[in-house]
Amino acid sequence: MIKKGYSIETLFSVLPVYFFILIGLIVKKIFKEKIDEKSYVILSFYFLQPILIFWGLTKAPIDYGFIMSPVIYFYAIFTVLFILIIISKKIFSDSKDRTIFLAVSLVGNTGNIGVPLGIALFGEQSVPYTSIINIANMFFIYIFSVYFFAKEQFSLKEAITTIFKLPGLWVAAFAICINYNSIELSKEITRVLEMGAYAAMVLQLIIFGVYLSEVKVRTMNWKLSFSISTVKHIILPIVGIYFVILSDLNVYVSSILVMQLMVPLAVNNVNLAALYSCKPYDVTASVLISTLKFTLLLYFYLELIKYFIGEY
């Protein structure tokens, strides 16, 4: 259940995340050109992120209890994505702004914020559910977000080819096979994977801080940032609550699922924007606005969950 005194616990679960963002910001401010953020992005995207994916997909057994939460998560995501595809050309004239709007708006920070927040609010038994939803989010990133970013530079055929070259996709498929066949990993391998997974999360946050240090408030793309945050923090949660109410999920899993739909934009959005040279600083600004908005709305979100989903 949502535990008493959750406001303080929630605060302490989120604050450590901002510490690593602050490190990235300070390091870039001090060392400036000596910090090559693109190298960090490549290291994260092609090496540490696949380790994080493999670790997440082999952490808990895949069974029916974990299947429905990512399925409903996808229902909500793709319903909103369909709406965004229709309205994006009416909102943005710039093609890169449209690309960012479609690729970024629905990708939440289900790992770095969603997992610790789930523990603070729902206890450690929430980890399997937050983890499987995080994996679903990663699939969306690696397939659809990558496609939207890649098609800006490549043809449809080349964009699809680019997706299949991503190591994260193949690592995910391999991890699912390992898990499905109940192949147990040794403690030594699991420990190494866990080290890589946590390194990936820390590096993502540092990268966000590095890009954040270069954001100029006066030159921020406010229209793009607020359009994205409106989708992420208003439209997506409403659609998610609708699908959850229609489902037969119990109150506990439903609450975790809705919470994961409400978390702010993922730092991984910055990685992709930098990798495909698609206005990474505008994406960083959007992630910043989303994070601030989430912090302000957190108490309201929890009350919303209790009102529509119920207490347990």
PDB file of C-alpha atoms in Angstrom:
ATOM      1  CA  MET A   1       0.000   0.000   0.000  1.00  0.00           C
ATOM      2  CA  ILE A   2       0.960   3.647  -0.111  1.00  0.00           C
ATOM      3  CA  LYS A   3       2.658   3.954   3.237  1.00  0.00           C
ATOM      4  CA  LYS A   4       1.992   6.620   5.889  1.00  0.00           C
ATOM      5  CA  GLY A   5       4.479   9.442   5.893  1.00  0.00           C
ATOM      6  CA  TYR A   6       5.104   8.845   2.212  1.00  0.00           C
ATOM      7  CA  SER A   7       5.849  12.515   1.523  1.00  0.00           C
ATOM      8  CA  ILE A   8       9.141  12.412   3.441  1.00  0.00           C
ATOM      9  CA  GLU A   9      10.082   8.965   2.111  1.00  0.00           C
ATOM     10  CA  THR A  10       9.302  10.065  -1.423  1.00  0.00           C
ATOM     11  CA  LEU A  11      11.487  13.149  -1.037  1.00  0.00           C
ATOM     12  CA  PHE A  12      14.441  11.102   0.204  1.00  0.00           C
ATOM     13  CA  SER A  13      13.976   8.559  -2.597  1.00  0.00           C
ATOM     14  CA  VAL A  14      14.171  11.232  -5.291  1.00  0.00           C
ATOM     15  CA  LEU A  15      16.868  13.549  -3.860  1.00  0.00           C
ATOM     16  CA  PRO A  16      19.827  11.150  -4.407  1.00  0.00           C
ATOM     17  CA  VAL A  17      18.981  11.082  -8.110  1.00  0.00           C
ATOM     18  CA  TYR A  18      19.515  14.850  -8.340  1.00  0.00           C
ATOM     19  CA  PHE A  19      22.932  14.475  -6.684  1.00  0.00           C
ATOM     20  CA  PHE A  20      24.414  12.750  -9.738  1.00  0.00           C
ATOM     21  CA  ILE A  21      22.806  15.300 -12.052  1.00  0.00           C
ATOM     22  CA  LEU A  22      24.493  18.015  -9.991  1.00  0.00           C
ATOM     23  CA  ILE A  23      27.863  16.264 -10.361  1.00  0.00           C
ATOM     24  CA  GLY A  24      27.538  16.308 -14.170  1.00  0.00           C
ATOM     25  CA  LEU A  25      26.558  19.982 -14.161  1.00  0.00           C
ATOM     26  CA  ILE A  26      29.461  21.029 -11.895  1.00  0.00           C
ATOM     27  CA  VAL A  27      32.056  18.952 -13.772  1.00  0.00           C
ATOM     28  CA  LYS A  28      31.081  20.504 -17.137  1.00  0.00           C
ATOM     29  CA  LYS A  29      31.050  24.020 -15.672  1.00  0.00           C
ATOM     30  CA  ILE A  30      34.563  23.570 -14.214  1.00  0.00           C
ATOM     31  CA  PHE A  31      36.336  21.592 -16.936  1.00  0.00           C
ATOM     32  CA  LYS A  32      34.326  22.869 -19.936  1.00  0.00           C
ATOM     33  CA  GLU A  33      35.825  21.577 -23.243  1.00  0.00           C
ATOM     34  CA  LYS A  34      37.809  18.864 -21.443  1.00  0.00           C
ATOM     35  CA  ILE A  35      34.533  17.013 -20.943  1.00  0.00           C
ATOM     36  CA  ASP A  36      33.429  15.371 -24.189  1.00  0.00           C
ATOM     37  CA  GLU A  37      29.770  14.563 -23.552  1.00  0.00           C
ATOM     38  CA  LYS A  38      29.354  12.654 -26.827  1.00  0.00           C
ATOM     39  CA  SER A  39      31.938  10.082 -25.685  1.00  0.00           C
ATOM     40  CA  TYR A  40      29.915   9.531 -22.517  1.00  0.00           C
ATOM     41  CA  VAL A  41      26.789   9.057 -24.620  1.00  0.00           C
ATOM     42  CA  ILE A  42      28.474   6.414 -26.798  1.00  0.00           C
ATOM     43  CA  LEU A  43      29.818   4.593 -23.725  1.00  0.00           C
ATOM     44  CA  SER A  44      26.370   4.617 -22.120  1.00  0.00           C
ATOM     45  CA  PHE A  45      24.294   3.778 -25.181  1.00  0.00           C
ATOM     46  CA  TYR A  46      26.389   1.019 -26.717  1.00  0.00           C
ATOM     47  CA  PHE A  47      27.943  -0.624 -23.655  1.00  0.00           C
ATOM     48  CA  LEU A  48      26.372   0.161 -20.272  1.00  0.00           C
ATOM     49  CA  GLN A  49      22.731   0.389 -21.412  1.00  0.00           C
ATOM     50  CA  PRO A  50      22.781  -3.164 -22.857  1.00  0.00           C
ATOM     51  CA  ILE A  51      24.118  -4.395 -19.496  1.00  0.00           C
ATOM     52  CA  LEU A  52      21.265  -2.584 -17.713  1.00  0.00           C
ATOM     53  CA  ILE A  53      18.731  -4.183 -20.077  1.00  0.00           C
ATOM     54  CA  PHE A  54      20.158  -7.688 -19.620  1.00  0.00           C
ATOM     55  CA  TRP A  55      20.248  -7.301 -15.831  1.00  0.00           C
ATOM     56  CA  GLY A  56      16.662  -6.047 -15.714  1.00  0.00           C
ATOM     57  CA  LEU A  57      15.279  -8.819 -17.917  1.00  0.00           C
ATOM     58  CA  THR A  58      16.992 -11.598 -15.964  1.00  0.00           C
ATOM     59  CA  LYS A  59      16.310 -10.201 -12.491  1.00  0.00           C
ATOM     60  CA  ALA A  60      12.878 -11.804 -11.939  1.00  0.00           C
ATOM     61  CA  PRO A  61      11.010 -14.693 -13.603  1.00  0.00           C
ATOM     62  CA  ILE A  62       8.640 -13.770 -16.430  1.00  0.00           C
ATOM     63  CA  ASP A  63       5.135 -15.056 -15.662  1.00  0.00           C
ATOM     64  CA  TYR A  64       1.522 -14.041 -16.217  1.00  0.00           C
ATOM     65  CA  GLY A  65       1.525 -11.775 -13.164  1.00  0.00           C
ATOM     66  CA  PHE A  66       4.081  -9.468 -14.813  1.00  0.00           C
ATOM     67  CA  ILE A  67       2.628  -9.588 -18.320  1.00  0.00           C
ATOM     68  CA  MET A  68      -0.521  -7.490 -17.935  1.00  0.00           C
ATOM     69  CA  SER A  69       1.098  -4.394 -16.434  1.00  0.00           C
ATOM     70  CA  PRO A  70       3.395  -3.745 -19.442  1.00  0.00           C
ATOM     71  CA  VAL A  71       0.532  -4.648 -21.824  1.00  0.00           C
ATOM     72  CA  ILE A  72      -1.727  -1.954 -20.333  1.00  0.00           C
ATOM     73  CA  TYR A  73       1.281   0.365 -20.233  1.00  0.00           C
ATOM     74  CA  PHE A  74       1.633  -0.108 -23.993  1.00  0.00           C
ATOM     75  CA  TYR A  75      -2.119   0.448 -24.505  1.00  0.00           C
ATOM     76  CA  ALA A  76      -1.783   3.884 -22.908  1.00  0.00           C
ATOM     77  CA  ILE A  77       1.481   4.764 -24.679  1.00  0.00           C
ATOM     78  CA  PHE A  78       0.343   3.813 -28.178  1.00  0.00           C
ATOM     79  CA  THR A  79      -3.073   5.456 -27.784  1.00  0.00           C
ATOM     80  CA  VAL A  80      -1.405   8.765 -26.961  1.00  0.00           C
ATOM     81  CA  LEU A  81       1.257   8.246 -29.655  1.00  0.00           C
ATOM     82  CA  PHE A  82      -1.492   7.861 -32.264  1.00  0.00           C
ATOM     83  CA  ILE A  83      -2.966  11.205 -31.154  1.00  0.00           C
ATOM     84  CA  LEU A  84       0.464  12.887 -31.232  1.00  0.00           C
ATOM     85  CA  ILE A  85       1.167  11.721 -34.782  1.00  0.00           C
ATOM     86  CA  ILE A  86      -2.092  13.346 -35.905  1.00  0.00           C
ATOM     87  CA  ILE A  87      -1.587  16.690 -34.136  1.00  0.00           C
ATOM     88  CA  SER A  88       2.215  17.100 -34.371  1.00  0.00           C
ATOM     89  CA  LYS A  89       2.200  18.766 -37.811  1.00  0.00           C
ATOM     90  CA  LYS A  90      -0.422  21.251 -36.645  1.00  0.00           C
ATOM     91  CA  ILE A  91       1.627  22.224 -33.594  1.00  0.00           C
ATOM     92  CA  PHE A  92       5.158  22.330 -35.041  1.00  0.00           C
ATOM     93  CA  SER A  93       6.403  23.550 -38.402  1.00  0.00           C
ATOM     94  CA  ASP A  94      10.010  22.573 -37.718  1.00  0.00           C
ATOM     95  CA  SER A  95      10.640  18.904 -38.585  1.00  0.00           C
ATOM     96  CA  LYS A  96      13.169  18.382 -35.781  1.00  0.00           C
ATOM     97  CA  ASP A  97      10.715  19.770 -33.218  1.00  0.00           C
ATOM     98  CA  ARG A  98       8.108  17.288 -34.504  1.00  0.00           C
ATOM     99  CA  THR A  99      10.652  14.477 -34.234  1.00  0.00           C
ATOM    100  CA  ILE A 100      11.486  15.376 -30.638  1.00  0.00           C
ATOM    101  CA  PHE A 101       7.804  15.778 -29.756  1.00  0.00           C
ATOM    102  CA  LEU A 102       7.019  12.255 -31.006  1.00  0.00           C
ATOM    103  CA  ALA A 103      10.197  10.554 -29.783  1.00  0.00           C
ATOM    104  CA  VAL A 104      10.462  12.110 -26.317  1.00  0.00           C
ATOM    105  CA  SER A 105       6.981  12.917 -24.956  1.00  0.00           C
ATOM    106  CA  LEU A 106       6.099   9.379 -23.839  1.00  0.00           C
ATOM    107  CA  VAL A 107       9.473   8.149 -22.573  1.00  0.00           C
ATOM    108  CA  GLY A 108       9.475   8.396 -18.778  1.00  0.00           C
ATOM    109  CA  ASN A 109      12.243   7.876 -16.241  1.00  0.00           C
ATOM    110  CA  THR A 110      10.777   4.525 -15.159  1.00  0.00           C
ATOM    111  CA  GLY A 111      14.162   3.243 -13.971  1.00  0.00           C
ATOM    112  CA  ASN A 112      16.158   5.923 -12.165  1.00  0.00           C
ATOM    113  CA  ILE A 113      13.095   7.536 -10.560  1.00  0.00           C
ATOM    114  CA  GLY A 114      10.336   4.942 -11.022  1.00  0.00           C
ATOM    115  CA  VAL A 115      12.093   2.055  -9.233  1.00  0.00           C
ATOM    116  CA  PRO A 116      13.240   3.931  -6.062  1.00  0.00           C
ATOM    117  CA  LEU A 117       9.957   5.846  -5.940  1.00  0.00           C
ATOM    118  CA  GLY A 118       8.058   2.548  -6.105  1.00  0.00           C
ATOM    119  CA  ILE A 119      10.056   1.206  -3.152  1.00  0.00           C
ATOM    120  CA  ALA A 120       9.344   4.349  -1.095  1.00  0.00           C
ATOM    121  CA  LEU A 121       5.611   4.292  -1.822  1.00  0.00           C
ATOM    122  CA  PHE A 122       4.754   0.606  -2.210  1.00  0.00           C
ATOM    123  CA  GLY A 123       7.598  -1.294  -0.559  1.00  0.00           C
ATOM    124  CA  GLU A 124      10.274  -3.598  -1.989  1.00  0.00           C
ATOM    125  CA  GLN A 125       7.628  -5.983  -3.358  1.00  0.00           C
ATOM    126  CA  SER A 126       6.974  -3.369  -6.056  1.00  0.00           C
ATOM    127  CA  VAL A 127      10.405  -3.926  -7.678  1.00  0.00           C
ATOM    128  CA  PRO A 128       9.357  -6.749 -10.053  1.00  0.00           C
ATOM    129  CA  TYR A 129       6.481  -4.625 -11.394  1.00  0.00           C
ATOM    130  CA  THR A 130       8.458  -1.388 -11.723  1.00  0.00           C
ATOM    131  CA  SER A 131      11.274  -3.347 -13.373  1.00  0.00           C
ATOM    132  CA  ILE A 132       9.083  -5.054 -15.997  1.00  0.00           C
ATOM    133  CA  ILE A 133       7.412  -1.729 -16.849  1.00  0.00           C
ATOM    134  CA  ASN A 134      10.876  -0.209 -17.121  1.00  0.00           C
ATOM    135  CA  ILE A 135      11.790  -2.934 -19.615  1.00  0.00           C
ATOM    136  CA  ALA A 136       8.636  -2.162 -21.621  1.00  0.00           C
ATOM    137  CA  ASN A 137       9.694   1.484 -21.634  1.00  0.00           C
ATOM    138  CA  MET A 138      13.134   0.486 -22.903  1.00  0.00           C
ATOM    139  CA  PHE A 139      11.570  -1.464 -25.772  1.00  0.00           C
ATOM    140  CA  PHE A 140       9.602   1.628 -26.750  1.00  0.00           C
ATOM    141  CA  ILE A 141      12.788   3.721 -26.630  1.00  0.00           C
ATOM    142  CA  TYR A 142      14.898   1.307 -28.659  1.00  0.00           C
ATOM    143  CA  ILE A 143      12.271   0.741 -31.343  1.00  0.00           C
ATOM    144  CA  PHE A 144       9.974   3.766 -31.690  1.00  0.00           C
ATOM    145  CA  SER A 145      12.030   6.639 -30.249  1.00  0.00           C
ATOM    146  CA  VAL A 146      15.087   5.484 -32.181  1.00  0.00           C
ATOM    147  CA  TYR A 147      12.986   5.238 -35.342  1.00  0.00           C
ATOM    148  CA  PHE A 148      11.679   8.815 -34.985  1.00  0.00           C
ATOM    149  CA  PHE A 149      15.185  10.160 -34.382  1.00  0.00           C
ATOM    150  CA  ALA A 150      16.800   8.065 -37.135  1.00  0.00           C
ATOM    151  CA  LYS A 151      14.249   8.871 -39.850  1.00  0.00           C
ATOM    152  CA  GLU A 152      15.260  12.531 -39.614  1.00  0.00           C
ATOM    153  CA  GLN A 153      18.638  11.564 -41.076  1.00  0.00           C
ATOM    154  CA  PHE A 154      17.844   8.379 -42.997  1.00  0.00           C
ATOM    155  CA  SER A 155      15.204   6.920 -45.279  1.00  0.00           C
ATOM    156  CA  LEU A 156      12.564   4.548 -43.841  1.00  0.00           C
ATOM    157  CA  LYS A 157      14.592   1.507 -44.922  1.00  0.00           C
ATOM    158  CA  GLU A 158      17.820   2.926 -43.471  1.00  0.00           C
ATOM    159  CA  ALA A 159      16.043   3.915 -40.234  1.00  0.00           C
ATOM    160  CA  ILE A 160      14.696   0.383 -39.748  1.00  0.00           C
ATOM    161  CA  THR A 161      18.152  -1.026 -40.517  1.00  0.00           C
ATOM    162  CA  THR A 162      19.626   1.324 -37.917  1.00  0.00           C
ATOM    163  CA  ILE A 163      17.213  -0.013 -35.279  1.00  0.00           C
ATOM    164  CA  PHE A 164      18.342  -3.597 -35.885  1.00  0.00           C
ATOM    165  CA  LYS A 165      21.964  -2.546 -35.462  1.00  0.00           C
ATOM    166  CA  LEU A 166      21.316  -1.408 -31.886  1.00  0.00           C
ATOM    167  CA  PRO A 167      23.003  -3.733 -29.367  1.00  0.00           C
ATOM    168  CA  GLY A 168      20.272  -3.125 -26.757  1.00  0.00           C
ATOM    169  CA  LEU A 169      17.624  -4.796 -28.918  1.00  0.00           C
ATOM    170  CA  TRP A 170      19.605  -7.993 -29.410  1.00  0.00           C
ATOM    171  CA  VAL A 171      20.724  -8.089 -25.792  1.00  0.00           C
ATOM    172  CA  ALA A 172      17.054  -7.802 -24.723  1.00  0.00           C
ATOM    173  CA  ALA A 173      16.061 -10.715 -26.989  1.00  0.00           C
ATOM    174  CA  PHE A 174      18.925 -12.820 -25.609  1.00  0.00           C
ATOM    175  CA  ALA A 175      17.986 -11.982 -22.001  1.00  0.00           C
ATOM    176  CA  ILE A 176      14.343 -12.974 -22.603  1.00  0.00           C
ATOM    177  CA  CYS A 177      15.506 -16.343 -23.986  1.00  0.00           C
ATOM    178  CA  ILE A 178      17.704 -16.867 -20.912  1.00  0.00           C
ATOM    179  CA  ASN A 179      14.825 -15.997 -18.591  1.00  0.00           C
ATOM    180  CA  TYR A 180      12.200 -18.006 -20.490  1.00  0.00           C
ATOM    181  CA  ASN A 181      14.357 -21.122 -20.379  1.00  0.00           C
ATOM    182  CA  SER A 182      15.001 -20.622 -16.633  1.00  0.00           C
ATOM    183  CA  ILE A 183      18.765 -20.550 -17.085  1.00  0.00           C
ATOM    184  CA  GLU A 184      20.270 -19.422 -13.790  1.00  0.00           C
ATOM    185  CA  LEU A 185      23.233 -17.057 -13.827  1.00  0.00           C
ATOM    186  CA  SER A 186      26.060 -17.500 -11.339  1.00  0.00           C
ATOM    187  CA  LYS A 187      26.407 -15.083  -8.428  1.00  0.00           C
ATOM    188  CA  GLU A 188      29.639 -13.745  -9.919  1.00  0.00           C
ATOM    189  CA  ILE A 189      27.992 -12.914 -13.260  1.00  0.00           C
ATOM    190  CA  THR A 190      24.955 -11.410 -11.525  1.00  0.00           C
ATOM    191  CA  ARG A 191      27.226  -9.205  -9.413  1.00  0.00           C
ATOM    192  CA  VAL A 192      29.070  -7.915 -12.495  1.00  0.00           C
ATOM    193  CA  LEU A 193      25.770  -7.246 -14.278  1.00  0.00           C
ATOM    194  CA  GLU A 194      24.474  -5.353 -11.257  1.00  0.00           C
ATOM    195  CA  MET A 195      27.619  -3.215 -11.177  1.00  0.00           C
ATOM    196  CA  GLY A 196      27.188  -2.399 -14.875  1.00  0.00           C
ATOM    197  CA  ALA A 197      23.480  -1.650 -14.434  1.00  0.00           C
ATOM    198  CA  TYR A 198      24.037   0.826 -11.620  1.00  0.00           C
ATOM    199  CA  ALA A 199      26.954   2.372 -13.534  1.00  0.00           C
ATOM    200  CA  ALA A 200      24.594   2.871 -16.490  1.00  0.00           C
ATOM    201  CA  MET A 201      22.031   4.668 -14.312  1.00  0.00           C
ATOM    202  CA  VAL A 202      24.655   6.906 -12.707  1.00  0.00           C
ATOM    203  CA  LEU A 203      26.280   7.783 -16.042  1.00  0.00           C
ATOM    204  CA  GLN A 204      22.876   8.653 -17.560  1.00  0.00           C
ATOM    205  CA  LEU A 205      22.264  11.145 -14.778  1.00  0.00           C
ATOM    206  CA  ILE A 206      25.750  12.648 -15.103  1.00  0.00           C
ATOM    207  CA  ILE A 207      25.221  13.044 -18.866  1.00  0.00           C
ATOM    208  CA  PHE A 208      21.966  14.874 -18.144  1.00  0.00           C
ATOM    209  CA  GLY A 209      23.831  17.212 -15.777  1.00  0.00           C
ATOM    210  CA  VAL A 210      26.522  17.864 -18.398  1.00  0.00           C
ATOM    211  CA  TYR A 211      23.946  18.855 -21.027  1.00  0.00           C
ATOM    212  CA  LEU A 212      21.969  20.792 -18.432  1.00  0.00           C
ATOM    213  CA  SER A 213      24.995  23.011 -17.798  1.00  0.00           C
ATOM    214  CA  GLU A 214      24.800  24.227 -21.412  1.00  0.00           C
ATOM    215  CA  VAL A 215      21.091  25.091 -21.365  1.00  0.00           C
ATOM    216  CA  LYS A 216      20.413  28.814 -21.690  1.00  0.00           C
ATOM    217  CA  VAL A 217      17.079  29.841 -20.190  1.00  0.00           C
ATOM    218  CA  ARG A 218      16.676  32.769 -22.565  1.00  0.00           C
ATOM    219  CA  THR A 219      17.100  30.588 -25.641  1.00  0.00           C
ATOM    220  CA  MET A 220      15.018  27.629 -24.432  1.00  0.00           C
ATOM    221  CA  ASN A 221      12.404  26.259 -26.794  1.00  0.00           C
ATOM    222  CA  TRP A 222       9.529  26.911 -24.399  1.00  0.00           C
ATOM    223  CA  LYS A 223       6.809  25.848 -26.823  1.00  0.00           C
ATOM    224  CA  LEU A 224       8.425  22.438 -27.333  1.00  0.00           C
ATOM    225  CA  SER A 225       9.194  21.932 -23.631  1.00  0.00           C
ATOM    226  CA  PHE A 226       5.704  22.794 -22.421  1.00  0.00           C
ATOM    227  CA  SER A 227       4.016  20.813 -25.204  1.00  0.00           C
ATOM    228  CA  ILE A 228       6.016  17.732 -24.225  1.00  0.00           C
ATOM    229  CA  SER A 229       5.416  18.161 -20.488  1.00  0.00           C
ATOM    230  CA  THR A 230       1.671  18.640 -21.088  1.00  0.00           C
ATOM    231  CA  VAL A 231       1.541  15.311 -22.882  1.00  0.00           C
ATOM    232  CA  LYS A 232       3.722  13.550 -20.298  1.00  0.00           C
ATOM    233  CA  HIS A 233       2.150  14.900 -17.128  1.00  0.00           C
ATOM    234  CA  ILE A 234      -1.491  15.455 -18.062  1.00  0.00           C
ATOM    235  CA  ILE A 235      -2.631  13.543 -21.158  1.00  0.00           C
ATOM    236  CA  LEU A 236      -0.684  10.291 -20.608  1.00  0.00           C
ATOM    237  CA  PRO A 237      -1.697   9.858 -16.919  1.00  0.00           C
ATOM    238  CA  ILE A 238      -5.377  10.475 -17.782  1.00  0.00           C
ATOM    239  CA  VAL A 239      -5.296   7.878 -20.573  1.00  0.00           C
ATOM    240  CA  GLY A 240      -3.396   5.488 -18.296  1.00  0.00           C
ATOM    241  CA  ILE A 241      -5.954   5.795 -15.486  1.00  0.00           C
ATOM    242  CA  TYR A 242      -8.739   5.133 -18.018  1.00  0.00           C
ATOM    243  CA  PHE A 243      -7.156   1.861 -19.202  1.00  0.00           C
ATOM    244  CA  VAL A 244      -6.320   0.770 -15.664  1.00  0.00           C
ATOM    245  CA  ILE A 245      -9.938   1.286 -14.536  1.00  0.00           C
ATOM    246  CA  LEU A 246     -11.109  -0.868 -17.460  1.00  0.00           C
ATOM    247  CA  SER A 247      -8.626  -3.638 -16.602  1.00  0.00           C
ATOM    248  CA  ASP A 248      -8.827  -6.410 -14.014  1.00  0.00           C
ATOM    249  CA  LEU A 249      -5.509  -5.562 -12.370  1.00  0.00           C
ATOM    250  CA  ASN A 250      -5.594  -5.421  -8.574  1.00  0.00           C
ATOM    251  CA  VAL A 251      -5.295  -2.069  -6.808  1.00  0.00           C
ATOM    252  CA  TYR A 252      -1.650  -2.610  -5.878  1.00  0.00           C
ATOM    253  CA  VAL A 253      -0.355  -3.286  -9.404  1.00  0.00           C
ATOM    254  CA  SER A 254      -2.686  -0.621 -10.855  1.00  0.00           C
ATOM    255  CA  SER A 255      -1.231   2.030  -8.552  1.00  0.00           C
ATOM    256  CA  ILE A 256       2.339   1.083  -9.491  1.00  0.00           C
ATOM    257  CA  LEU A 257       1.468   1.184 -13.197  1.00  0.00           C
ATOM    258  CA  VAL A 258      -0.143   4.634 -12.995  1.00  0.00           C
ATOM    259  CA  MET A 259       2.824   5.924 -10.992  1.00  0.00           C
ATOM    260  CA  GLN A 260       5.201   4.724 -13.727  1.00  0.00           C
ATOM    261  CA  LEU A 261       3.162   6.620 -16.332  1.00  0.00           C
ATOM    262  CA  MET A 262       3.499   9.802 -14.247  1.00  0.00           C
ATOM    263  CA  VAL A 263       7.290   9.873 -13.747  1.00  0.00           C
ATOM    264  CA  PRO A 264       9.237  12.662 -15.532  1.00  0.00           C
ATOM    265  CA  LEU A 265      10.992  12.307 -18.884  1.00  0.00           C
ATOM    266  CA  ALA A 266      13.909   9.894 -19.082  1.00  0.00           C
ATOM    267  CA  VAL A 267      17.492  11.117 -19.245  1.00  0.00           C
ATOM    268  CA  ASN A 268      17.973   8.570 -22.034  1.00  0.00           C
ATOM    269  CA  ASN A 269      16.115  11.005 -24.294  1.00  0.00           C
ATOM    270  CA  VAL A 270      19.172  13.263 -24.115  1.00  0.00           C
ATOM    271  CA  ASN A 271      21.434  10.337 -25.105  1.00  0.00           C
ATOM    272  CA  LEU A 272      19.376   9.631 -28.239  1.00  0.00           C
ATOM    273  CA  ALA A 273      19.073  13.288 -29.226  1.00  0.00           C
ATOM    274  CA  ALA A 274      22.860  13.671 -28.930  1.00  0.00           C
ATOM    275  CA  LEU A 275      23.517  10.410 -30.762  1.00  0.00           C
ATOM    276  CA  TYR A 276      21.402  11.520 -33.738  1.00  0.00           C
ATOM    277  CA  SER A 277      22.343  15.234 -33.491  1.00  0.00           C
ATOM    278  CA  CYS A 278      18.719  16.295 -32.997  1.00  0.00           C
ATOM    279  CA  LYS A 279      18.755  19.393 -30.760  1.00  0.00           C
ATOM    280  CA  PRO A 280      20.089  17.688 -27.604  1.00  0.00           C
ATOM    281  CA  TYR A 281      19.993  20.944 -25.620  1.00  0.00           C
ATOM    282  CA  ASP A 282      16.305  21.454 -26.416  1.00  0.00           C
ATOM    283  CA  VAL A 283      15.675  17.884 -25.266  1.00  0.00           C
ATOM    284  CA  THR A 284      17.678  18.546 -22.089  1.00  0.00           C
ATOM    285  CA  ALA A 285      15.539  21.614 -21.408  1.00  0.00           C
ATOM    286  CA  SER A 286      12.379  19.536 -21.914  1.00  0.00           C
ATOM    287  CA  VAL A 287      13.634  16.922 -19.443  1.00  0.00           C
ATOM    288  CA  LEU A 288      14.416  19.705 -16.960  1.00  0.00           C
ATOM    289  CA  ILE A 289      10.924  21.246 -17.241  1.00  0.00           C
ATOM    290  CA  SER A 290       9.378  17.786 -16.906  1.00  0.00           C
ATOM    291  CA  THR A 291      11.425  16.979 -13.796  1.00  0.00           C
ATOM    292  CA  LEU A 292      10.454  20.263 -12.133  1.00  0.00           C
ATOM    293  CA  LYS A 293       6.792  19.799 -13.029  1.00  0.00           C
ATOM    294  CA  PHE A 294       6.827  16.237 -11.649  1.00  0.00           C
ATOM    295  CA  THR A 295       8.312  17.462  -8.359  1.00  0.00           C
ATOM    296  CA  LEU A 296       5.546  20.048  -8.020  1.00  0.00           C
ATOM    297  CA  LEU A 297       2.775  17.610  -8.982  1.00  0.00           C
ATOM    298  CA  LEU A 298       3.961  14.598  -6.968  1.00  0.00           C
ATOM    299  CA  TYR A 299       1.643  15.093  -3.977  1.00  0.00           C
ATOM    300  CA  PHE A 300      -1.314  15.726  -6.317  1.00  0.00           C
ATOM    301  CA  TYR A 301      -0.440  12.581  -8.306  1.00  0.00           C
ATOM    302  CA  LEU A 302      -0.513  10.438  -5.167  1.00  0.00           C
ATOM    303  CA  GLU A 303      -3.897  11.838  -4.186  1.00  0.00           C
ATOM    304  CA  LEU A 304      -5.126  11.176  -7.737  1.00  0.00           C
ATOM    305  CA  ILE A 305      -4.022   7.538  -7.510  1.00  0.00           C
ATOM    306  CA  LYS A 306      -5.836   7.086  -4.201  1.00  0.00           C
ATOM    307  CA  TYR A 307      -9.005   8.742  -5.545  1.00  0.00           C
ATOM    308  CA  PHE A 308      -9.304   6.845  -8.854  1.00  0.00           C
ATOM    309  CA  ILE A 309      -7.525   3.569  -8.085  1.00  0.00           C
ATOM    310  CA  GLY A 310      -8.222   3.316  -4.376  1.00  0.00           C
ATOM    311  CA  GLU A 311      -6.269   2.378  -1.237  1.00  0.00           C
ATOM    312  CA  TYR A 312      -5.335  -1.175  -0.351  1.00  0.00           C
TER     313      TYR A 312
END
